[in-house]
Short mmCIF file of C-alpha atoms and ligand atoms in Angstrom, two decimals:
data_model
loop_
_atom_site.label_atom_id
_atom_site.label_comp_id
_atom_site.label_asym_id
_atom_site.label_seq_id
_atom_site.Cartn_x
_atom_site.Cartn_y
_atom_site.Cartn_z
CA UNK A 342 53.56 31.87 -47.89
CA UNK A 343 51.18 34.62 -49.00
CA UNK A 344 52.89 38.15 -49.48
CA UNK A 345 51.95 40.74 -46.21
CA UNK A 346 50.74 43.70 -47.25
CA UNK A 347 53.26 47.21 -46.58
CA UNK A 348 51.80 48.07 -43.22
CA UNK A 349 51.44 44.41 -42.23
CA UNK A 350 55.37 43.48 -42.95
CA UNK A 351 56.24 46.69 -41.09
CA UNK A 352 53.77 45.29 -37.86
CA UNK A 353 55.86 41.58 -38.27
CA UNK A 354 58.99 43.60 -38.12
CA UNK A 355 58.18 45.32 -35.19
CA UNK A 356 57.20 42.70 -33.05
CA UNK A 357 60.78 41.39 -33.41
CA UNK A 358 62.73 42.80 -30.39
CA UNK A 359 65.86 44.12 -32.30
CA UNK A 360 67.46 46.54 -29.29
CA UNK A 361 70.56 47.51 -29.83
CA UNK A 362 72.51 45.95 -27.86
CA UNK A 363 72.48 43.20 -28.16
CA UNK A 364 71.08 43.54 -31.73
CA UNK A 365 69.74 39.92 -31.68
CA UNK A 366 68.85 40.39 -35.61
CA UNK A 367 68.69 37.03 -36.78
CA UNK A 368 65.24 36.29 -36.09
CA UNK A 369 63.95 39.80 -37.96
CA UNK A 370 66.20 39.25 -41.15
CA UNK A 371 65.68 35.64 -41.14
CA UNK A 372 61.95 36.32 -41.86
CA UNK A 373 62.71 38.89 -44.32
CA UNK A 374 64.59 36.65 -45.99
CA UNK A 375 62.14 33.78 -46.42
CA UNK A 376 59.48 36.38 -47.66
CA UNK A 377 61.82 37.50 -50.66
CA UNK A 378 62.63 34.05 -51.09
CA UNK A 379 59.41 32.90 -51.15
CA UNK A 380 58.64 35.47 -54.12
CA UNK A 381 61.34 33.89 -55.64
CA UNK A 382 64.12 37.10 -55.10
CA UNK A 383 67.25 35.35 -54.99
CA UNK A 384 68.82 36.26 -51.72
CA UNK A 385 72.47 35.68 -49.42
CA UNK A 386 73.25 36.46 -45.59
CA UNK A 387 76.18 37.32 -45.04
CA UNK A 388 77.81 37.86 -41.00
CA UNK A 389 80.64 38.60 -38.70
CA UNK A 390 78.36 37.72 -35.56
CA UNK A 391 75.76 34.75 -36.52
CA UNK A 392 73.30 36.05 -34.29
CA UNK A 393 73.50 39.73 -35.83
CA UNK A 394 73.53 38.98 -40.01
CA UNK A 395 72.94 41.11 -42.56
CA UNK A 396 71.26 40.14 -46.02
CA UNK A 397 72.05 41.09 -49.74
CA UNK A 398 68.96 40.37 -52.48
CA UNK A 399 69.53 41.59 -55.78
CA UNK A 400 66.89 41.63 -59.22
CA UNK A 401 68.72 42.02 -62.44
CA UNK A 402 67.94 44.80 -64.56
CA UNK A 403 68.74 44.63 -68.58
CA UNK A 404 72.07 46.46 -67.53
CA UNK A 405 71.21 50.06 -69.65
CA UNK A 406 71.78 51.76 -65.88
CA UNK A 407 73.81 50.98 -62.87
CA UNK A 408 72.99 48.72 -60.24
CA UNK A 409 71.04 51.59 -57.61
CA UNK A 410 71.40 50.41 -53.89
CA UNK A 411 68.20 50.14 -51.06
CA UNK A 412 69.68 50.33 -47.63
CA UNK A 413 68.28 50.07 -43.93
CA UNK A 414 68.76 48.79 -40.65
CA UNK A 415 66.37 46.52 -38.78
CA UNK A 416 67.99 46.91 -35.14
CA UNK A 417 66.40 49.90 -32.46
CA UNK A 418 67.33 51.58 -29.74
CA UNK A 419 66.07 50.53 -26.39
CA UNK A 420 62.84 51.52 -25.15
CA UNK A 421 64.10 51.54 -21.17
CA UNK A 422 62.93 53.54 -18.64
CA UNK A 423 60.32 55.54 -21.05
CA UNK A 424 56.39 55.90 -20.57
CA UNK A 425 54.78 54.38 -23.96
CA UNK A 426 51.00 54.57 -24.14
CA UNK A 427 51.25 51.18 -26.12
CA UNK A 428 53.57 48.54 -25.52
CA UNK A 429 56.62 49.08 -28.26
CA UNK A 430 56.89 45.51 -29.62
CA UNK A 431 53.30 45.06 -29.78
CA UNK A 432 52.59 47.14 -33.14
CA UNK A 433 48.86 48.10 -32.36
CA UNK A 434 47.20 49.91 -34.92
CA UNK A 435 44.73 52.58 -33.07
CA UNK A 436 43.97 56.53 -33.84
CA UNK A 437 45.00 56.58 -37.12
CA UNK A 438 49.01 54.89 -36.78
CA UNK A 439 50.93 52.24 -36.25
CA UNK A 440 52.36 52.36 -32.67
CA UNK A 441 55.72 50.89 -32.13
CA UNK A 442 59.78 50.95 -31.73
CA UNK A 443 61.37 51.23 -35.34
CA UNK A 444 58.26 52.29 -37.10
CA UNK A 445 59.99 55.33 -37.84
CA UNK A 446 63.62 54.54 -37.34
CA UNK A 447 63.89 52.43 -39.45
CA UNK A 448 61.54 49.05 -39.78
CA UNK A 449 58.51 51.19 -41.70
CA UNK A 450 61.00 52.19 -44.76
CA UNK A 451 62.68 48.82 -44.85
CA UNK A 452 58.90 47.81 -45.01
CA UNK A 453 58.60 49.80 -48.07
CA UNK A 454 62.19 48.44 -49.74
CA UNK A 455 61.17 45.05 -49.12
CA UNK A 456 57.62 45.80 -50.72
CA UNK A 457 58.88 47.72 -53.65
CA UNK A 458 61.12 44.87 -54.23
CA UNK A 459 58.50 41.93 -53.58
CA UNK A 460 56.00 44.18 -56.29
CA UNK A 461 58.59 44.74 -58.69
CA UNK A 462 59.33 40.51 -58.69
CA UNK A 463 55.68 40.56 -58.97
CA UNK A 464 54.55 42.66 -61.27
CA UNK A 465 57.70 41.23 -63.41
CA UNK A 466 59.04 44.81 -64.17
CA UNK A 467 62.83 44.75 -65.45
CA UNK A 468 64.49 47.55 -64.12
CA UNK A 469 67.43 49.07 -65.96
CA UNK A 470 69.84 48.56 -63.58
CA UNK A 471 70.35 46.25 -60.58
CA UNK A 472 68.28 46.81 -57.87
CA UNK A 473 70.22 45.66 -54.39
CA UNK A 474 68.97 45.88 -51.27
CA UNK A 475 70.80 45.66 -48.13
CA UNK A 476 68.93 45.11 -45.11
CA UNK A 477 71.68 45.46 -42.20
CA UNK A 478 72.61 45.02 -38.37
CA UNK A 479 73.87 47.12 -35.79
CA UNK A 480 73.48 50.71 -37.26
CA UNK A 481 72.58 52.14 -33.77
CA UNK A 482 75.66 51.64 -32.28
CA UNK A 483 78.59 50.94 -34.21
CA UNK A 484 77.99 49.85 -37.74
CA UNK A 485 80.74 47.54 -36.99
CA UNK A 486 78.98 44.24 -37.90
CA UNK A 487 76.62 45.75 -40.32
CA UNK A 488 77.53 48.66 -43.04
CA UNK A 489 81.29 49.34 -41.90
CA UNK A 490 81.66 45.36 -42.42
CA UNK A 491 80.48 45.10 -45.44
CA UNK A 492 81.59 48.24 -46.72
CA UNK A 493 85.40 47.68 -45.33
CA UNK A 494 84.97 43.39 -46.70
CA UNK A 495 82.85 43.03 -49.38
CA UNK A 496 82.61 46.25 -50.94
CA UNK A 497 82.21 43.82 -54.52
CA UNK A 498 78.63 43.77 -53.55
CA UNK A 499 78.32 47.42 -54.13
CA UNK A 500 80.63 47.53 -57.28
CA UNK A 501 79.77 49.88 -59.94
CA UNK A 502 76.88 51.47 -57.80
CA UNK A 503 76.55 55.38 -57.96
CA UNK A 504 73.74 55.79 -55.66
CA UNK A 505 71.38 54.95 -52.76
CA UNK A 506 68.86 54.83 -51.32
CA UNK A 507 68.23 54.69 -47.56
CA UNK A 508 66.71 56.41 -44.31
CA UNK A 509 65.63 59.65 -43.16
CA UNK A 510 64.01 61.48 -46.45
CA UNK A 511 60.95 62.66 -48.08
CA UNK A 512 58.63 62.51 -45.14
CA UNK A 513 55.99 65.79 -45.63
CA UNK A 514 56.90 68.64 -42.97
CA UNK A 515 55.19 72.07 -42.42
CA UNK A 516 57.78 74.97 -42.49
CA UNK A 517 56.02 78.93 -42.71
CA UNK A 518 52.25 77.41 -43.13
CA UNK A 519 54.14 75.38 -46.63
CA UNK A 520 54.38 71.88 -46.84
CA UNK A 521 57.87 70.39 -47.83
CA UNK A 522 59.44 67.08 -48.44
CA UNK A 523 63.08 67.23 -47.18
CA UNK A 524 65.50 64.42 -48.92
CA UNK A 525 68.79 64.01 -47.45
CA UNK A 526 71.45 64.52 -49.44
CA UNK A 527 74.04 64.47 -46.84
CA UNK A 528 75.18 64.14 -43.02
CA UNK A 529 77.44 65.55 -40.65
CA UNK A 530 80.71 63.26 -39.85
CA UNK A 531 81.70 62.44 -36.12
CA UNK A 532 84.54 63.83 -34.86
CA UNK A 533 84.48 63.58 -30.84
CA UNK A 534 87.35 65.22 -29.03
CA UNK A 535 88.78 65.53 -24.93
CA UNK A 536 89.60 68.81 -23.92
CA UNK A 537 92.48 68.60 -20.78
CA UNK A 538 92.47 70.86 -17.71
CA UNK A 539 95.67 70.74 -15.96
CA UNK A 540 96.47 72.78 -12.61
CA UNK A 541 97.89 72.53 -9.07
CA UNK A 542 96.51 69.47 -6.97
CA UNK A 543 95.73 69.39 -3.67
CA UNK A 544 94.14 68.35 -0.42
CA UNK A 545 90.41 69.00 -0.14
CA UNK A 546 90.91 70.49 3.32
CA UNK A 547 92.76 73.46 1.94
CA UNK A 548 90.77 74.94 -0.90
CA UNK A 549 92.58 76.18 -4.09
CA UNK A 550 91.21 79.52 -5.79
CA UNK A 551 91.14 78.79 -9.44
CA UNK A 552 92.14 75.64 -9.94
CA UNK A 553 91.13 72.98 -12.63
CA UNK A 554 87.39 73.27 -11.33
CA UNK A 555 87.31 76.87 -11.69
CA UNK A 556 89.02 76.45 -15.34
CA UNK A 557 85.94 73.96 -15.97
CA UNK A 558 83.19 76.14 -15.03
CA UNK A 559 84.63 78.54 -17.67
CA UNK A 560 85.20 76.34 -19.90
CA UNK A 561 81.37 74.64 -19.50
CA UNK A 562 80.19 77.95 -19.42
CA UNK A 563 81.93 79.39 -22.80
CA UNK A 564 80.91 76.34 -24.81
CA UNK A 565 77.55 76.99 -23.66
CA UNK A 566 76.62 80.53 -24.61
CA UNK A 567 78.88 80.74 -27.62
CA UNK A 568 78.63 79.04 -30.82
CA UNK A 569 81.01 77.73 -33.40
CA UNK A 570 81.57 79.90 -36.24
CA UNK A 571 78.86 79.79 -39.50
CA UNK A 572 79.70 77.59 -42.86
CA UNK A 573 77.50 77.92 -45.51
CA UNK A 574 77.60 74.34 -47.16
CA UNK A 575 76.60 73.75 -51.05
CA UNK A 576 73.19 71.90 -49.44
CA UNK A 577 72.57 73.86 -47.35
CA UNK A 578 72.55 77.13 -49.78
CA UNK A 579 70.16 74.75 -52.48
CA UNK A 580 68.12 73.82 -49.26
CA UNK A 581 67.46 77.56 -48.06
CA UNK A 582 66.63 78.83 -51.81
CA UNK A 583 63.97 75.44 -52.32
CA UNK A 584 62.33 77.24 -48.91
CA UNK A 585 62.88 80.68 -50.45
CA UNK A 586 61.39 79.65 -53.70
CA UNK A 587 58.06 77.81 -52.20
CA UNK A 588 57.54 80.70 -49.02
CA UNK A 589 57.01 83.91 -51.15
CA UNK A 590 58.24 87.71 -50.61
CA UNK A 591 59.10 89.54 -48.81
CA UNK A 592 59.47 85.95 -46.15
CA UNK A 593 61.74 84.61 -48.64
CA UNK A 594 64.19 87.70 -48.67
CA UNK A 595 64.38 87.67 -44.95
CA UNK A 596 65.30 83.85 -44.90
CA UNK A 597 67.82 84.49 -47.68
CA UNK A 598 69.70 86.71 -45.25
CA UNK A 599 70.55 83.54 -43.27
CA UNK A 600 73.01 82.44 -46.10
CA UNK A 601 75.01 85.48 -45.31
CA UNK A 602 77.09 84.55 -42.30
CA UNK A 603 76.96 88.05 -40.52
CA UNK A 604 73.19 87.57 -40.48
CA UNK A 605 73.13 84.05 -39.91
CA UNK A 606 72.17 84.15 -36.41
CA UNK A 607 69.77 86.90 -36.59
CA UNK A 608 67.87 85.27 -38.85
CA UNK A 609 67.91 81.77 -36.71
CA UNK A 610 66.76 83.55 -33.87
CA UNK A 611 63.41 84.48 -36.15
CA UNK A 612 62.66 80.90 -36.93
CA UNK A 613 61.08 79.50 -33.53
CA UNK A 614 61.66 76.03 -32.54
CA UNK A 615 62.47 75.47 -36.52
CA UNK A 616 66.20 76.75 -35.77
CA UNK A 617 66.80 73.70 -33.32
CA UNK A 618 66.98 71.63 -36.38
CA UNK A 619 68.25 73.88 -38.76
CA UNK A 620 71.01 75.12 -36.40
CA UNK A 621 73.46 72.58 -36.76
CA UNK A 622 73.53 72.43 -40.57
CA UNK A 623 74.73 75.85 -40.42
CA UNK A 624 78.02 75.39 -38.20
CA UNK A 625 80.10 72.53 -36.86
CA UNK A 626 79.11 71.78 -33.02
CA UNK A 627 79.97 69.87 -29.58
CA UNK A 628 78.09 68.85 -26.92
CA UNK A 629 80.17 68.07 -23.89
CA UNK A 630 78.65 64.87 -22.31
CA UNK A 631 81.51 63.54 -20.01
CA UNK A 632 83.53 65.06 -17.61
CA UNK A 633 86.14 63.20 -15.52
CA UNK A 634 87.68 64.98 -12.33
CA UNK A 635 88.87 63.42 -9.23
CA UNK A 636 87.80 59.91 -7.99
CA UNK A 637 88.49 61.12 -3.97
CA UNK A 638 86.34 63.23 -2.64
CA UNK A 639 89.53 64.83 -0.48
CA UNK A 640 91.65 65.38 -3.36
CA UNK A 641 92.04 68.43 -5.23
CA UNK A 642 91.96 67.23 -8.89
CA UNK A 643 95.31 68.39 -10.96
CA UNK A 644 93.70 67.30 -14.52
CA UNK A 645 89.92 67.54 -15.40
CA UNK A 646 89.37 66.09 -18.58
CA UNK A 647 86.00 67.47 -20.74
CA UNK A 648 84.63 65.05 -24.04
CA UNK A 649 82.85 66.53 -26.40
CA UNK A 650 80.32 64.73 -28.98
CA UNK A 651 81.82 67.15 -32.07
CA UNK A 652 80.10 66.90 -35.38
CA UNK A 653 81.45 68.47 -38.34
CA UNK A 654 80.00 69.59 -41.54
CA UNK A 655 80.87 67.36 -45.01
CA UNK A 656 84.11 69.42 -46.20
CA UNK A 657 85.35 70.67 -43.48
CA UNK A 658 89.04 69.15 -41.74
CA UNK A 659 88.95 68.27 -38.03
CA UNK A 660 92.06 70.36 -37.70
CA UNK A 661 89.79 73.08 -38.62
CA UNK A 662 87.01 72.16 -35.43
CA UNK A 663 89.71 71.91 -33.22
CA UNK A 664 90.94 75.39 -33.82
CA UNK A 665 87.10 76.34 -33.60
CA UNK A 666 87.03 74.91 -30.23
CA UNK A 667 90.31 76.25 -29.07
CA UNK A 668 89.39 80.05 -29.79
CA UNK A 669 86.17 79.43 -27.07
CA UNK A 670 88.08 77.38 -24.50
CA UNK A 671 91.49 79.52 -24.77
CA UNK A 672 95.01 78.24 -25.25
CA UNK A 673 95.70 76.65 -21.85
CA UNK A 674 92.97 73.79 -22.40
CA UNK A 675 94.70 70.96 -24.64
CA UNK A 676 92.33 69.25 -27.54
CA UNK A 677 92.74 66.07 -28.54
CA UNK A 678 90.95 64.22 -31.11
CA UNK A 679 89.56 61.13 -29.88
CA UNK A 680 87.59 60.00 -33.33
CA UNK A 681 87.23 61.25 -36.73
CA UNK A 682 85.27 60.01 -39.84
CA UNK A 683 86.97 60.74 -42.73
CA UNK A 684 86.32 63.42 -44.53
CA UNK A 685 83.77 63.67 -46.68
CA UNK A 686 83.00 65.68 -50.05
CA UNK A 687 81.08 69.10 -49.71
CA UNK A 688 79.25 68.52 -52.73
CA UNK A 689 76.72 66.05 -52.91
CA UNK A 690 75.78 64.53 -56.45
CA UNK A 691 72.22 65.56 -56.85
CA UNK A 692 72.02 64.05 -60.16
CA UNK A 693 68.94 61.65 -58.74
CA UNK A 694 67.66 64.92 -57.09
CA UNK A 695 64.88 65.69 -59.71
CA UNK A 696 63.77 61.80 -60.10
CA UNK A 697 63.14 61.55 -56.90
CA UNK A 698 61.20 65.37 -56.72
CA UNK A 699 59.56 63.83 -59.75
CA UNK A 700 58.53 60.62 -57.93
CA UNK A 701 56.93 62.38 -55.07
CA UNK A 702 55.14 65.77 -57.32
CA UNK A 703 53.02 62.59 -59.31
CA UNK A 704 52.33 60.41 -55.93
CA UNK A 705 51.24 63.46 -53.98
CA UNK A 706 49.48 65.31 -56.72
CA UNK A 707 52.34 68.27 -56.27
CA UNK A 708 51.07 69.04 -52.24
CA UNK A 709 54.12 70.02 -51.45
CA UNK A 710 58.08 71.58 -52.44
CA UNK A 711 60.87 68.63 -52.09
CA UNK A 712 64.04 70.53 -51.02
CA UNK A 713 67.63 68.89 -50.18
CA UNK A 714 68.65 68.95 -46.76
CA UNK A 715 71.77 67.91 -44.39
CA UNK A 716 71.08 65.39 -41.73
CA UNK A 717 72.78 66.73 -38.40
CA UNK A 718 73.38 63.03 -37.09
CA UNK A 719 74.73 60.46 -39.00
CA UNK A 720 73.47 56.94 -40.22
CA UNK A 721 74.75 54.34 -42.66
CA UNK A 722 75.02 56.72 -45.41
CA UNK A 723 78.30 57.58 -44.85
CA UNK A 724 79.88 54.19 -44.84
CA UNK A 725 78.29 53.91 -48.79
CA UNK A 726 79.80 57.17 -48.59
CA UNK A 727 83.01 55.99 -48.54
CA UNK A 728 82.43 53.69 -51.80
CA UNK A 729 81.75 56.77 -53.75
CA UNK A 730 78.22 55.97 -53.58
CA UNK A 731 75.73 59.22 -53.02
CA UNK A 732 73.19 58.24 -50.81
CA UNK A 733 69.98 59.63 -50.65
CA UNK A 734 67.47 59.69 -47.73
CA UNK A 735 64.45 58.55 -49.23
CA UNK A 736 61.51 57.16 -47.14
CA UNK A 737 58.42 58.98 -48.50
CA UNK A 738 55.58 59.73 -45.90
CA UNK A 739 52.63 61.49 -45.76
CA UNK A 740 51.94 63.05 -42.07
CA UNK A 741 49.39 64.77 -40.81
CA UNK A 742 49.90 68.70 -39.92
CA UNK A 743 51.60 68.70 -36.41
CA UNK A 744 53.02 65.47 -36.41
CA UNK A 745 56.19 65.17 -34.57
CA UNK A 746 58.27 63.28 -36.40
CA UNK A 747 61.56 64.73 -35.93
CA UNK A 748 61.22 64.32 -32.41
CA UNK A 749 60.04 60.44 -32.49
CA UNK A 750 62.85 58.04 -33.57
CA UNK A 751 64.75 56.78 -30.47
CA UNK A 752 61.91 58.27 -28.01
CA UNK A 753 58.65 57.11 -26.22
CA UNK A 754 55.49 56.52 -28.36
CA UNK A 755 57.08 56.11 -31.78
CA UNK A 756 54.73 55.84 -34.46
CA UNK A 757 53.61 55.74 -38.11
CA UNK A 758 50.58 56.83 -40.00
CA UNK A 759 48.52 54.15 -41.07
CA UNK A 760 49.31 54.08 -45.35
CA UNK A 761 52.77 55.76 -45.00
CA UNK A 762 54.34 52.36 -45.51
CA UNK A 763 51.80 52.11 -48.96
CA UNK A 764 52.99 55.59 -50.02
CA UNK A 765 56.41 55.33 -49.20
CA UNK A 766 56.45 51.46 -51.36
CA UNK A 767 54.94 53.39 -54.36
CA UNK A 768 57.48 55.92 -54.01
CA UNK A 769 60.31 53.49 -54.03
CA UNK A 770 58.90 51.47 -56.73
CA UNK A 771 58.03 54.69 -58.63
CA UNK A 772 62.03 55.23 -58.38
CA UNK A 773 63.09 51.62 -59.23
CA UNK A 774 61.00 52.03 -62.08
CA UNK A 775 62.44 55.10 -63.82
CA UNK A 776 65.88 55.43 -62.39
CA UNK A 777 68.65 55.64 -65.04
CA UNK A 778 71.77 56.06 -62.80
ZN1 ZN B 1355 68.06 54.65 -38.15
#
């Protein structure tokens, strides 16, 4: 078997249909698995569900650093019921991209860990620690036979591990006419709660004034025009002066302002579509996505029940969102807390911060200013998380101005530019290369 190239790995990878559910991974890490073997990288699977594996491959290093950890996720998210211009499991290669489901989330950077690890067999470099990579199942839905298995069974894979690698990081954006490279340093956790409306039932025939449906239109209608309160997080703060710094006076004093919470929202409202993504690093949130009322049409519901999709900023206590969320609904609507991560540390370790700023100033010839940022969804990460293990969203792209990537992954007409996977395998073997834990 003759090595693929980056970009033609990543085109194998898609053509596997990975949707999640069912996950069906087998197929895509099987083949991953004979390419590493067939470079001679010593590799194990290791499953809850047969059909929905995950695999481990490690390369020694002469043990002067600790073992650093490459993880990512081969399974998608459906393509159903959206328009694509090019079919999704087809990986066509037209206009200057790679076209395809998982290109960006996440098949093109596990493209470029398997490559930096199938170069670094080749090119018989000895790294100074371990390099592991962990290619899992099922991080679209639960994690539960993928990272929270492993994490939660065999976390003396990871032993002695201090950081990360994995998705969502380093890809170029244009913020202010400047070109940045955001890397992750951490996410928000879940924390989904059910708000419960209680009041006088009825028959539909005689119509109750104010009753749990009016208390629901309130309720609906405070959690959408006010916001949870501002927290200025330790990335967050780095992340706004790394803007500050690149952006120039008198723009970078007005951005500033947005680290003081009494200005916070002023200064969001300034920033154009840009806030929609910034927004929720600055303040927990919830989205209320199911409501549950009567099942008869003639009865007057006595209890409306309201979930919210809450996410909550690293350091904060869900006690905390819960009283955020009470002081908008008012005391007569009960909060329960359906699920919670567990809390996570404010402070990321950004010891790997300027390797990794390094790595990309020498690949890109110093194009552009990589700042730290907080993802507002969550991935994998935080299960390392949970090891003590910093992870770090690292999946160097170049893109060209206007690109959409935020608003790609999980949507219609996914795609990569053609030599992102080359850049981003440089990247990661630039980092292999040099890291010192
Ligand atoms: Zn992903």
């Amino acid at each position: 078997m003759t090595t693929p190239s980056p970009s033609d790995l990543l085109k194998t990878l898609i053509r596997f249909d990975t949707t999640n559910p069912p996950g069906n991974e087998a197929a895509c890490i099987g083949y991953i698995d004979s390419v590493l073997q067939a470079a001679g990288i010593e590799t194990t699977i290791i499953a809850k569900d047969d059909k929905r594996p995950n695999l481990i491959a490690r390369i020694e290093g002469n043990g002067s650093a600790p073992p650093l950890l490459l993880q990512g996720h081969v399974d998608v998210v459906t393509t159903a019921g959206q328009n694509w211009t090019h079919p999704p499991f087809d990986a066509v290669e037209t206009d200057g991209f790679i076209w395809g489901r998982g290109t960006l989330d996440m098949k093109g950077a596990v493209a470029m860990y398997v490559s930096a690890m199938l170069q670094l067999k080749a090119q018989a470099i000895v790294p100074n620690g371990d390099i592991i990579l962990c290619i899992l199942s099922d991080e679209e839905r639960a994690s539960a036979v993928g990272a929270a298995y492993l994490v939660e069974e065999h976390a003396h894979l990871f032993a002695d591990v201090k950081h990360c690698l994995g998705e969502s990081g380093g890809v170029s954006t244009w913020l202010a006419g400047q070109k940045f490279y955001p890397i992750q340093v951490g996410e928000k956790l879940v924390c989904t709660l059910r708000l419960t409306i209680n009041g006088a039932a009825g028959h539909g025939s005689m119509p109750i004034q104010g009753g749990t449906m009016a208390t629901l239109g309130r309720v609906l209608t405070a959690l959408d025009t006010q916001q949870l309160p501002v927290h200025i997080t330790p990335v967050t703060r780095q992340m706004i002066n790394g803007i500050a710094s690149a952006i120039g006076f008198p723009q970078s004093a007005v951005l500033k302002l947005i680290l003081k919470p009494q200005f916070t929202n002023r200064v969001m409202g300034l920033l154009g579509d840009a806030s929609h993504a910034m927004n929720p690093m600055f303040r927990n949130t919830v989205s209320p996505t199911i409501v549950s009322a009567s099942d008869k049409i003639n009865v007057i519901p006595g209890q409306v029940t309201v979930d919210l999709d809450g996410r909550m900023l690293p350091g904060l206590q869900p006690a905390q969102l819960v009283a955020e969320v009470q002081a908008i609904v008012g005391p007569d609507v009960q909060i329960d807390i359906l699920k919670a991560d567990p809390p996570a540390r404010a402070n990321a370790d950004l010891s790997q911060f300027d390797l990794l700023t390094n790595v990309l100033n020498d690949l890109s010839g110093n194009d552009g200013t990589p700042i730290p940022y907080l993802l507002p969804a969550v991935s994998d990460g935080r299960f390392f998380e949970r090891l003590g293990i910093q992870n770090y969203g690292f999946t160097p792209m170049q893109t060209p101005k206007g690109f959409p990537f935020s608003a790609l992954p999980h949507a219609a007409d996914e795609r990569i530019p053609v030599g992102a996977v080359e850049f981003g395998t440089a990247a990661v073997l630039e980092v292999l290369r040099r890291y010192q834990g």
